[in-house]
XYZ file of C-alpha atoms in Angstrom:
707
model
C 0.000 0.000 0.000
C 2.844 2.394 0.830
C 4.063 2.570 -2.768
C 0.718 3.168 -4.509
C 0.855 6.900 -3.811
C 3.995 7.106 -5.967
C 2.320 5.537 -9.007
C 0.501 7.734 -11.507
C -1.857 6.265 -14.121
C -1.118 6.725 -17.816
C -4.573 8.242 -18.276
C -4.027 11.068 -15.753
C -6.330 14.035 -16.346
C -5.003 17.029 -18.286
C -6.684 20.445 -18.555
C -5.783 23.624 -20.439
C -5.872 27.109 -18.937
C -8.135 29.314 -21.018
C -7.174 32.998 -21.125
C -7.907 33.706 -24.777
C -10.637 36.296 -24.169
C -8.662 38.072 -21.428
C -5.606 38.264 -23.684
C -7.675 39.479 -26.668
C -8.837 42.517 -24.691
C -5.281 43.692 -23.918
C -3.790 46.670 -25.746
C -0.544 46.168 -27.739
C 1.515 47.741 -24.909
C -0.221 45.571 -22.289
C 0.504 42.473 -24.375
C 4.192 43.391 -24.604
C 4.324 44.037 -20.854
C 2.670 40.663 -20.192
C 4.969 38.901 -22.658
C 8.234 40.063 -21.096
C 6.973 39.432 -17.569
C 5.955 35.925 -18.669
C 9.411 35.314 -20.116
C 10.969 36.451 -16.824
C 8.683 34.109 -14.865
C 9.386 31.090 -17.065
C 13.155 31.602 -16.926
C 13.067 32.089 -13.160
C 10.852 29.040 -12.732
C 13.759 26.855 -13.864
C 15.460 27.641 -10.527
C 12.798 25.460 -8.865
C 14.551 22.431 -10.372
C 17.671 23.397 -8.406
C 15.578 23.900 -5.256
C 14.002 20.437 -5.326
C 16.262 17.382 -5.681
C 19.747 16.604 -7.060
C 18.373 14.792 -10.114
C 15.586 17.269 -11.059
C 17.729 19.492 -13.374
C 19.024 16.414 -15.236
C 15.499 15.034 -15.712
C 14.423 18.351 -17.226
C 17.506 18.509 -19.486
C 16.957 14.906 -20.644
C 13.280 15.428 -21.494
C 13.988 18.790 -23.112
C 16.619 17.221 -25.357
C 14.357 14.264 -26.142
C 11.417 16.382 -27.280
C 13.475 19.021 -29.093
C 14.572 16.253 -31.464
C 11.101 14.692 -31.873
C 7.679 15.849 -30.803
C 5.543 13.289 -28.906
C 3.844 11.938 -32.044
C 7.162 11.545 -33.879
C 8.757 9.877 -30.871
C 5.877 7.411 -30.619
C 6.031 6.527 -34.319
C 9.811 6.158 -34.083
C 9.516 3.844 -31.053
C 6.879 1.663 -32.754
C 9.025 1.459 -35.882
C 11.928 0.294 -33.709
C 9.847 -2.676 -32.558
C 8.320 -1.373 -29.316
C 4.667 -2.071 -28.612
C 2.179 0.588 -27.444
C 2.535 -0.767 -23.898
C 6.343 -0.595 -24.140
C 6.104 3.018 -25.300
C 4.000 3.920 -22.257
C 6.064 2.031 -19.703
C 9.635 1.378 -20.821
C 11.196 4.817 -20.649
C 14.831 3.725 -20.923
C 14.242 1.889 -24.199
C 12.283 4.857 -25.597
C 14.994 7.353 -24.630
C 18.022 5.337 -25.753
C 16.320 4.481 -29.040
C 15.250 8.063 -29.753
C 16.427 10.500 -32.394
C 18.082 12.579 -29.645
C 20.133 9.560 -28.539
C 21.151 8.796 -32.130
C 22.271 12.414 -32.641
C 24.082 12.775 -29.294
C 24.558 9.264 -27.870
C 27.100 10.076 -25.157
C 25.227 13.096 -23.819
C 21.811 11.434 -23.729
C 23.198 8.242 -22.182
C 25.096 10.350 -19.634
C 21.944 12.224 -18.647
C 20.017 8.965 -18.331
C 22.728 7.406 -16.181
C 22.697 10.465 -13.916
C 18.963 10.584 -13.293
C 17.319 7.393 -14.582
C 17.690 5.290 -11.450
C 17.004 8.201 -9.069
C 13.864 9.098 -11.016
C 12.249 5.775 -10.097
C 13.954 5.128 -6.753
C 11.569 4.429 -3.884
C 14.104 4.293 -1.084
C 12.290 5.835 1.904
C 14.571 8.868 2.129
C 14.326 9.639 -1.599
C 10.529 9.509 -1.783
C 9.858 13.004 -0.526
C 11.247 16.306 0.654
C 12.908 16.466 4.048
C 16.085 17.026 6.056
C 18.606 14.424 7.207
C 17.131 10.920 7.206
C 13.591 12.255 6.684
C 13.938 13.080 2.999
C 15.856 14.916 0.313
C 16.025 18.632 -0.491
C 18.455 20.872 -2.329
C 17.692 23.881 -0.132
C 20.290 22.225 2.136
C 23.321 20.031 1.477
C 22.589 16.359 2.048
C 24.423 16.265 5.378
C 22.343 19.037 7.000
C 19.996 18.178 9.861
C 17.144 20.063 11.488
C 19.655 21.223 14.125
C 21.828 22.751 11.365
C 18.753 24.487 9.938
C 17.888 25.952 13.349
C 21.450 27.154 13.913
C 21.517 28.781 10.471
C 18.186 30.509 11.121
C 19.498 31.919 14.387
C 22.603 33.137 12.537
C 20.484 34.792 9.819
C 18.298 36.451 12.448
C 21.401 37.770 14.227
C 22.557 39.433 10.998
C 19.070 40.623 9.985
C 19.298 38.499 6.835
C 16.225 36.832 5.312
C 16.320 33.121 4.473
C 13.927 33.543 1.540
C 16.577 33.633 -1.211
C 19.200 31.408 0.440
C 20.452 27.846 0.460
C 22.630 26.281 3.175
C 25.681 24.110 2.507
C 27.656 22.364 5.233
C 31.184 21.009 4.935
C 33.058 19.191 7.687
C 36.824 19.724 8.048
C 39.367 17.043 8.890
C 38.904 17.684 12.603
C 35.164 17.082 12.273
C 34.206 20.751 12.637
C 31.266 21.956 10.508
C 31.654 25.011 8.239
C 28.513 26.607 6.805
C 27.967 28.523 3.574
C 24.831 30.668 3.302
C 24.450 31.318 -0.432
C 22.220 34.130 -1.684
C 20.495 33.958 -5.068
C 21.857 36.701 -7.353
C 23.319 37.532 -10.730
C 26.450 38.950 -9.106
C 28.930 36.587 -7.512
C 32.410 37.276 -6.184
C 33.257 40.019 -8.687
C 33.688 43.548 -7.284
C 30.470 45.560 -7.315
C 29.209 48.893 -6.000
C 28.462 48.930 -2.289
C 24.953 47.865 -1.444
C 23.105 46.575 1.599
C 24.239 43.085 0.574
C 27.969 43.565 -0.073
C 28.705 44.418 3.561
C 27.213 41.049 4.586
C 29.393 38.999 2.230
C 32.096 37.835 4.628
C 33.087 35.223 7.199
C 31.510 35.031 10.645
C 31.905 33.021 13.819
C 28.534 32.144 15.352
C 28.158 29.980 18.456
C 31.532 28.403 17.750
C 30.783 27.572 14.099
C 32.245 29.351 11.036
C 29.670 30.843 8.645
C 30.424 32.322 5.222
C 27.832 34.432 3.407
C 28.259 34.253 -0.379
C 26.080 34.990 -3.388
C 25.682 34.022 -7.032
C 23.214 31.122 -6.694
C 21.284 30.511 -9.952
C 23.257 33.435 -11.500
C 22.834 32.610 -15.233
C 19.112 31.926 -14.737
C 18.545 35.169 -12.845
C 20.504 37.043 -15.539
C 17.808 36.036 -18.026
C 15.080 37.056 -15.558
C 16.647 40.495 -15.144
C 16.967 41.012 -18.922
C 13.246 40.353 -19.426
C 12.201 42.549 -16.481
C 14.271 45.344 -17.975
C 12.447 44.945 -21.308
C 9.078 44.948 -19.511
C 9.865 48.361 -17.981
C 9.434 49.981 -21.395
C 5.773 48.934 -21.428
C 4.892 49.623 -17.782
C 1.554 51.395 -17.369
C 2.686 53.779 -14.598
C 5.548 54.859 -12.345
C 4.629 52.282 -9.662
C 5.230 49.463 -12.126
C 8.503 50.994 -13.359
C 9.844 51.460 -9.821
C 8.633 47.989 -8.845
C 10.537 46.406 -11.740
C 13.665 48.467 -11.013
C 13.693 47.153 -7.437
C 13.107 43.563 -8.556
C 16.029 43.921 -10.955
C 18.190 45.216 -8.112
C 17.008 42.389 -5.852
C 17.865 39.612 -8.309
C 21.124 41.292 -9.333
C 22.438 41.951 -5.821
C 20.724 39.137 -3.900
C 18.805 41.666 -1.793
C 15.508 40.766 -0.112
C 15.325 44.387 1.102
C 15.203 45.514 -2.547
C 12.456 42.952 -3.179
C 10.532 44.415 -0.234
C 10.861 47.876 -1.764
C 9.574 46.487 -5.065
C 6.689 44.875 -3.191
C 5.771 48.242 -1.672
C 5.386 49.727 -5.160
C 3.459 46.604 -6.176
C 0.984 47.086 -3.290
C 0.547 50.729 -4.354
C -0.192 49.722 -7.964
C -3.946 49.437 -7.492
C -6.134 47.636 -10.016
C -3.676 47.084 -12.889
C -5.008 45.437 -16.038
C -1.975 43.104 -16.117
C -1.119 41.823 -12.634
C 2.123 40.055 -11.758
C 4.465 39.086 -8.936
C 7.860 37.423 -9.049
C 10.551 36.294 -6.644
C 11.376 33.783 -3.919
C 7.900 33.653 -2.429
C 6.382 30.594 -0.749
C 8.212 28.522 1.861
C 5.962 25.430 1.738
C 8.630 23.121 0.299
C 11.504 24.086 2.586
C 11.576 21.361 5.278
C 12.444 24.084 7.801
C 9.804 26.484 6.456
C 11.890 29.627 5.785
C 13.283 29.471 2.229
C 11.175 30.684 -0.666
C 10.580 28.784 -3.878
C 10.986 30.864 -7.023
C 7.599 31.794 -8.419
C 6.331 34.181 -11.044
C 2.859 34.807 -12.370
C 1.260 37.057 -14.971
C -2.519 37.402 -15.169
C -5.295 39.574 -16.551
C -8.211 41.002 -14.566
C -11.639 39.346 -14.805
C -13.852 42.385 -14.201
C -17.157 40.642 -13.389
C -15.832 38.462 -10.555
C -13.528 41.265 -9.367
C -16.590 43.438 -8.732
C -17.822 40.885 -6.157
C -14.431 40.827 -4.463
C -14.420 44.644 -4.365
C -17.711 44.520 -2.472
C -16.156 42.010 -0.069
C -13.218 44.382 0.485
C -15.656 47.241 1.165
C -17.249 45.112 3.913
C -13.946 43.829 5.293
C -13.583 46.201 8.251
C -17.051 45.277 9.465
C -16.488 41.560 8.928
C -13.155 41.635 10.785
C -15.107 42.587 13.898
C -16.970 39.288 13.601
C -13.783 37.265 14.084
C -13.532 35.628 17.515
C -10.602 37.464 19.064
C -10.394 40.761 20.994
C -9.825 44.002 19.010
C -6.274 44.319 20.427
C -5.349 41.164 18.488
C -6.386 42.738 15.186
C -4.258 45.117 13.108
C -4.425 48.736 14.313
C -5.689 49.809 10.894
C -7.119 47.711 8.104
C -5.103 48.633 5.039
C -7.625 48.261 2.220
C -6.071 45.893 -0.310
C -6.631 45.171 -3.948
C -8.708 42.035 -4.439
C -9.144 40.929 -8.007
C -10.167 37.828 -9.903
C -7.542 37.062 -12.499
C -7.245 34.820 -15.523
C -3.744 33.373 -15.433
C -1.588 33.772 -18.513
C 1.570 32.393 -16.868
C 2.266 30.722 -13.537
C 5.825 29.433 -13.175
C 6.644 27.388 -10.071
C 5.974 23.919 -8.720
C 2.184 24.304 -8.812
C -0.688 26.694 -9.477
C -2.793 27.827 -6.492
C -6.439 28.867 -6.523
C -5.759 32.156 -4.750
C -2.890 34.189 -3.339
C -2.396 36.717 -0.552
C 0.990 38.426 -0.845
C 3.577 39.749 -0.079
C 4.622 37.330 2.670
C 6.826 39.843 4.468
C 5.318 40.320 7.943
C 6.562 43.894 8.349
C 4.947 44.993 5.060
C 1.696 43.146 5.741
C 1.329 44.752 9.163
C 2.120 48.318 8.112
C 1.752 48.705 4.317
C -0.863 46.124 3.354
C -1.122 43.346 0.819
C -2.989 42.210 -2.280
C -5.394 39.317 -2.773
C -5.980 37.527 -6.032
C -8.336 34.715 -6.962
C -7.241 32.803 -10.043
C -10.529 32.303 -11.867
C -9.457 30.206 -14.843
C -7.478 27.919 -12.509
C -10.556 27.374 -10.345
C -12.567 26.570 -13.466
C -10.394 23.605 -14.486
C -8.408 22.402 -11.485
C -11.350 21.846 -9.147
C -13.973 20.537 -11.558
C -15.273 17.120 -10.462
C -16.994 14.232 -12.264
C -19.768 12.497 -10.310
C -18.407 8.992 -10.885
C -15.037 10.021 -9.461
C -16.438 11.617 -6.299
C -15.143 9.577 -3.380
C -16.262 9.281 0.257
C -19.589 11.139 -0.114
C -23.128 9.875 0.345
C -24.988 9.383 -2.939
C -27.589 12.003 -1.992
C -24.826 14.589 -1.397
C -23.097 14.174 -4.750
C -25.382 16.178 -7.037
C -25.591 19.055 -4.551
C -21.809 18.958 -4.142
C -21.197 19.170 -7.894
C -23.749 21.981 -8.274
C -22.345 24.186 -5.496
C -18.677 23.248 -5.184
C -17.521 25.945 -7.638
C -19.584 28.815 -6.159
C -18.790 27.772 -2.581
C -15.095 27.615 -3.407
C -15.225 31.171 -4.791
C -16.594 32.275 -1.405
C -14.016 30.248 0.536
C -11.066 31.526 -1.528
C -12.249 35.118 -1.131
C -12.586 34.850 2.642
C -9.427 32.752 3.036
C -7.232 35.256 1.200
C -8.734 38.600 2.277
C -9.872 38.007 5.848
C -7.857 34.886 6.652
C -4.343 35.811 5.613
C -5.268 39.485 5.820
C -6.295 39.460 9.487
C -4.552 39.386 12.835
C -1.804 41.376 14.520
C 1.676 40.297 15.575
C 2.851 41.743 18.902
C 6.326 43.196 18.296
C 9.055 44.883 20.316
C 11.282 46.961 18.012
C 15.038 47.567 18.214
C 14.458 50.594 20.458
C 12.465 48.514 22.935
C 9.076 50.021 21.998
C 6.006 47.764 21.812
C 3.191 47.929 19.258
C 0.659 46.984 21.962
C -0.155 48.207 25.454
C 1.553 45.842 27.897
C -0.598 47.041 30.764
C -4.072 46.712 29.278
C -3.927 43.942 26.663
C -5.077 40.661 28.183
C -4.589 37.171 26.750
C -8.188 35.852 26.464
C -6.989 32.258 26.848
C -5.180 32.814 30.163
C -6.751 36.007 31.555
C -3.226 37.362 32.102
C -1.097 40.103 30.560
C 0.881 39.297 27.423
C 3.965 37.220 28.290
C 5.611 36.749 24.858
C 6.066 38.622 21.574
C 8.302 39.007 18.495
C 11.652 40.723 18.850
C 13.685 42.551 16.200
C 14.688 40.211 13.393
C 12.100 37.567 14.294
C 9.337 36.798 11.815
C 6.387 34.432 11.800
C 8.265 32.023 9.473
C 11.546 32.134 11.392
C 9.878 31.713 14.791
C 7.331 28.994 13.979
C 9.552 27.464 11.220
C 8.365 23.943 10.360
C 4.692 24.529 11.257
C 4.431 28.177 10.141
C 3.036 27.618 6.627
C 0.500 24.945 7.552
C -0.616 26.706 10.746
C -1.266 29.921 8.790
C -3.155 28.049 6.051
C -5.254 26.401 8.771
C -6.028 29.800 10.312
C -7.067 31.205 6.901
C -9.194 28.154 6.021
C -10.888 28.367 9.437
C -11.665 32.060 8.901
C -13.267 31.149 5.560
C -15.480 28.482 7.133
C -16.388 30.749 10.045
C -17.275 33.857 8.036
C -19.136 32.019 5.265
C -21.866 31.590 7.909
C -22.418 35.370 7.836
C -25.440 36.319 5.658
C -23.754 39.549 4.478
C -20.909 37.547 2.912
C -23.252 35.293 0.981
C -25.307 38.266 -0.225
C -22.131 39.843 -1.639
C -21.645 36.736 -3.790
C -25.307 36.721 -4.799
C -26.629 33.903 -2.577
C -29.723 34.141 -0.371
C -32.248 31.816 1.231
C -31.980 28.119 0.366
C -29.115 28.747 -2.064
C -27.088 30.429 0.673
C -27.654 27.470 3.001
C -26.548 25.067 0.251
C -23.367 27.094 -0.317
C -22.572 26.911 3.417
C -23.265 23.178 3.547
C -21.138 22.337 0.516
C -18.299 24.587 1.698
C -18.180 22.797 5.060
C -18.701 19.376 3.446
C -15.876 20.063 1.020
C -13.579 20.934 3.931
C -14.279 17.771 5.937
C -13.910 15.618 2.814
C -10.643 17.442 2.019
C -9.452 16.650 5.535
C -9.916 12.943 4.840
C -8.327 13.151 1.369
C -5.381 14.931 2.999
C -4.203 11.642 4.529
C -2.571 10.875 1.167
C 0.016 13.522 2.071
C 0.933 12.072 5.463
C 4.007 9.823 5.728
C 3.643 7.311 8.586
C 7.273 6.150 8.379
C 8.519 9.652 9.180
C 5.416 10.808 11.089
C 5.269 13.991 9.037
C 3.079 15.898 6.592
C 4.314 16.700 3.092
C 1.872 19.462 2.157
C 0.872 22.515 4.205
C -2.719 22.962 2.972
C -3.503 19.270 3.342
C -2.232 19.186 6.919
C -4.335 22.280 7.654
C -7.513 20.630 6.341
C -6.894 17.474 8.367
C -6.501 19.597 11.503
C -9.859 21.280 10.810
C -11.462 17.860 10.303
C -10.110 16.803 13.719
C -11.493 19.966 15.351
C -14.954 19.365 13.878
C -14.918 15.681 14.850
C -13.929 16.697 18.376
C -16.984 18.990 18.514
C -19.079 15.815 18.756
C -22.909 15.657 18.794
C -22.839 13.935 15.403
C -21.693 17.052 13.523
C -19.182 15.038 11.472
C -18.886 11.264 11.199
C -16.562 9.045 9.165
C -17.769 5.484 8.631
C -15.654 2.679 7.112
C -17.627 0.744 4.475
C -17.070 -1.765 1.702
C -17.347 -0.459 -1.848
C -19.326 -2.034 -4.683
C -15.999 -3.468 -5.903
C -15.558 -5.335 -2.617
C -12.649 -3.176 -1.491
C -12.442 -0.893 1.585
C -14.251 2.430 1.316
C -15.551 5.141 3.665
C -18.334 7.723 3.939
C -18.089 11.253 5.319
C -21.265 12.752 6.756
C -21.891 16.322 7.864
C -25.111 17.081 9.766
C -26.132 20.375 8.171
C -28.590 21.111 10.976
C -25.676 21.339 13.437
C -23.272 23.584 11.491
C -24.442 26.738 13.288
C -25.174 25.207 16.698
C -22.177 22.848 17.076
C -19.686 23.615 14.307
C -19.526 27.372 14.696
C -18.768 27.402 18.469
C -16.078 24.734 18.021
C -14.438 26.681 15.204
C -14.737 29.901 17.216
C -12.790 28.419 20.150
C -10.148 26.946 17.876
C -9.702 30.121 15.806
C -9.258 32.259 18.904
C -6.513 29.952 20.185
C -4.756 29.971 16.798
C -4.734 33.779 16.630
C -3.713 34.384 20.247
C -0.773 31.976 19.971
C 0.271 33.560 16.667
C -0.049 37.156 17.918
C 2.016 36.455 21.021
C 4.671 34.392 19.241
C 4.012 31.524 21.661
C 5.880 28.809 19.760
C 5.610 26.155 22.479
C 1.864 26.663 22.863
C 1.331 26.857 19.104
C 3.245 23.643 18.467
C 1.445 21.770 21.227
C -1.967 22.802 19.861
C -1.255 22.318 16.177
C 0.851 19.182 16.296
C -1.675 17.639 18.671
C -4.473 17.981 16.122
C -2.163 17.054 13.208
C -1.127 13.717 14.779
C -2.276 10.716 12.720
C -2.874 7.546 14.726
C -4.975 4.402 14.545
C -6.846 5.247 17.719
C -10.589 4.574 17.523
C -13.147 5.584 16.524
C -11.644 7.073 13.328
C -8.518 4.838 12.993
C -6.881 7.360 10.651
C -3.875 5.222 9.701
C -6.217 2.511 8.438
C -8.343 5.161 6.691
C -5.175 6.429 5.017
C -4.836 3.061 3.263
C -8.407 3.461 2.010
C -7.686 7.010 0.816
C -4.640 5.800 -1.133
C -6.701 2.948 -2.608
C -9.404 5.355 -3.795
C -7.304 8.407 -4.662
C -7.795 10.360 -7.876
C -4.580 11.732 -9.338
C -4.377 15.491 -9.520
C -4.757 16.984 -12.973
C -1.879 18.283 -15.018
C -2.440 21.822 -16.307
C -1.293 22.995 -19.720
C -0.426 26.683 -19.894
C -0.206 28.847 -23.023
C 2.852 30.682 -24.300
C 3.331 34.115 -25.791
C 5.535 34.728 -28.825
C 6.889 38.006 -30.138
C 6.421 38.401 -33.904
C 7.829 41.776 -34.908
C 6.121 44.172 -32.509
C 3.054 41.941 -32.053
C 2.564 39.367 -29.325
C 0.807 36.139 -30.258
C -0.911 33.787 -27.820
C -0.016 30.123 -28.394
C -2.511 27.614 -27.006
C -2.228 23.834 -26.685
C -4.557 20.864 -26.470
C -5.401 19.355 -23.100
C -3.230 16.252 -23.409
C 0.186 14.984 -22.392
C 1.413 15.834 -25.903
C 0.021 19.370 -25.556
C 1.788 19.781 -22.220
C 5.088 18.677 -23.739
C 4.693 20.979 -26.739
C 3.990 23.915 -24.439
C 7.382 23.345 -22.780
C 9.402 22.787 -25.959
C 7.905 25.934 -27.526
C 8.483 27.924 -24.321
C 12.210 28.146 -24.999
C 12.428 27.708 -28.787
C 15.774 29.433 -29.285
C 17.700 28.884 -26.074
C 16.598 25.359 -25.156
C 20.102 23.864 -25.561
C 21.687 26.736 -23.609
C 19.220 26.297 -20.721
C 19.858 22.540 -20.615
C 23.580 23.268 -20.322
C 23.062 25.956 -17.657
C 20.927 23.644 -15.523
C 23.251 20.652 -15.748
C 26.337 22.797 -15.092
C 24.765 24.388 -12.009
C 23.610 20.987 -10.734
C 27.004 19.381 -11.373
C 28.870 22.213 -9.619
C 27.065 21.355 -6.362
C 26.556 17.600 -6.898
C 29.195 16.696 -4.285
C 26.866 17.984 -1.558
C 24.512 15.031 -2.149
C 27.041 12.273 -2.924
C 28.205 9.329 -0.842
C 26.630 7.227 1.913
C 26.665 9.967 4.544
C 26.494 12.802 2.021
C 28.973 14.687 4.145
C 31.457 16.767 2.145
C 34.620 16.773 4.183
C 38.217 17.869 4.119
C 37.487 20.761 1.754
C 36.380 23.533 4.077
């Protein structure tokens, strides 16, 4: 059973993102702006390969070379002509690759790439199955010999120097005496060459911290970021206003110098750029895939405003200050002033990264969010394809719930995403003591509602939510935002904003809550019993909410093991809709208040005890979650692949290139993404990966004797 989650069917679902109409309505200048931003995002997205696993860049280079020589149809015909059957073509990758046109043209290079990544690609050794530190998994945010203790030490060092971890990686080498030496490497175009003084150059030196040598360097992903910077510079010529021009100038400085402070300045201009037709964001953003929870994955998106849905979100923003008062924590735990954000529904043109979310609330910098504000976006054309459900594939629901679920899942998810992003991520205050010793709250009068005492803990200079709560920060915050969405969707004013009243409004509430408890069960796919850890922040958050609602009792939520019509184990999730308001709401209210109070006060010990307690997966009755996990894996539906369009510059015109919703369409979208510099990018990626390969080699993966 353990290995089934690592097997994907050949008939996995594929959907295409539709942004044709949104793109058609853009002016020539807006199209050029979107094109160059998209190019920057796609180039930068290649850095994700170097942030994932040692073999990822080689897999990309191998597949890129394979499909540059032959498109999927040609490769298939070639393989069949060479004597392979249809089944062989689907399942025997080595034979397909080594018999391909690419291998015939460049036999040594293709064979070398295959030998580097072929075995690792299919390896199911426990440590190589998923992301993690030390014996728990693999990650290239850290050298292979780093442990959680090394990650904590490095975070303390970064905090002491007021350096952000977002654009860093950590490499450890052990000298002949067994002493560890650490390199903190910043992502930047510039490396060791002399450069004008900046806020970064003064940090590039050797340090001694708690008895361990640290060296701060830069130049990570340099040739990739060079291409990002070139495209951002071209985009500046088509910027709609001074905010966009200054934003891009700061991003360029950030990626050139390795400066998160410059990226913050760019983000300030981005926040001030209200209601642009073409919306974008780019940088080292989300920390979900860092096992320690502090380093940002490179991400870039470009999207176009959907005016009809945006009008609903604007009405939600207009009601936000009133709705914030409905949240179950005292006013002192809410921001001093609600900084009215942009909230738009966007049709995605480009989203480069490891996945495409349904909504975003950014920037993630705590200091900006508390004092300058943020933006919310809902990605409408992603919602339309990624979360569509066929009745026959709906698992774990009662038959009489399925039609209602299909009818209202989309509308209810619009409501949940809106509340999650705007009033979930957008709410709550962090109690901070600044470098001068001043507090942003009244120590005498503010009382902790959970203890009845004065505030005992807070954030000090240099500490952030991510650095303080580290491994649980992302999931805890997603849980808080999801809980806010569930809680506030019960408010009639919210449902009226989205156009739902009466019986329809009650159905939206029911399906939203039902979707959450079902998602909590489905989340078990992302739990690893061998390591007792969760591999995905949102999934862990939804399981925690399921546990809270089960704990509420009185038959609000029940999970019943059953036997399916195929004779195999199955289960049914039931939500008593008559008890959502009377039982569910009070339970969520108590839980939400605890989450916010622990977050506001920076109470890491209390936060961990609460969150990890609910996130624990055991086989204790009555639910027996470990046994249910086997059922979830047995019944799981693979997540869809999403095909994105490309833009191509023809003279001074920008063309939109669209692709069919198939595996072949997905492959074509990638080969046509880099039509001229495909070979150069393959070489860049393999050279960068090879330069650091020693950090993940050998039985102990412990580079030594070289520090």
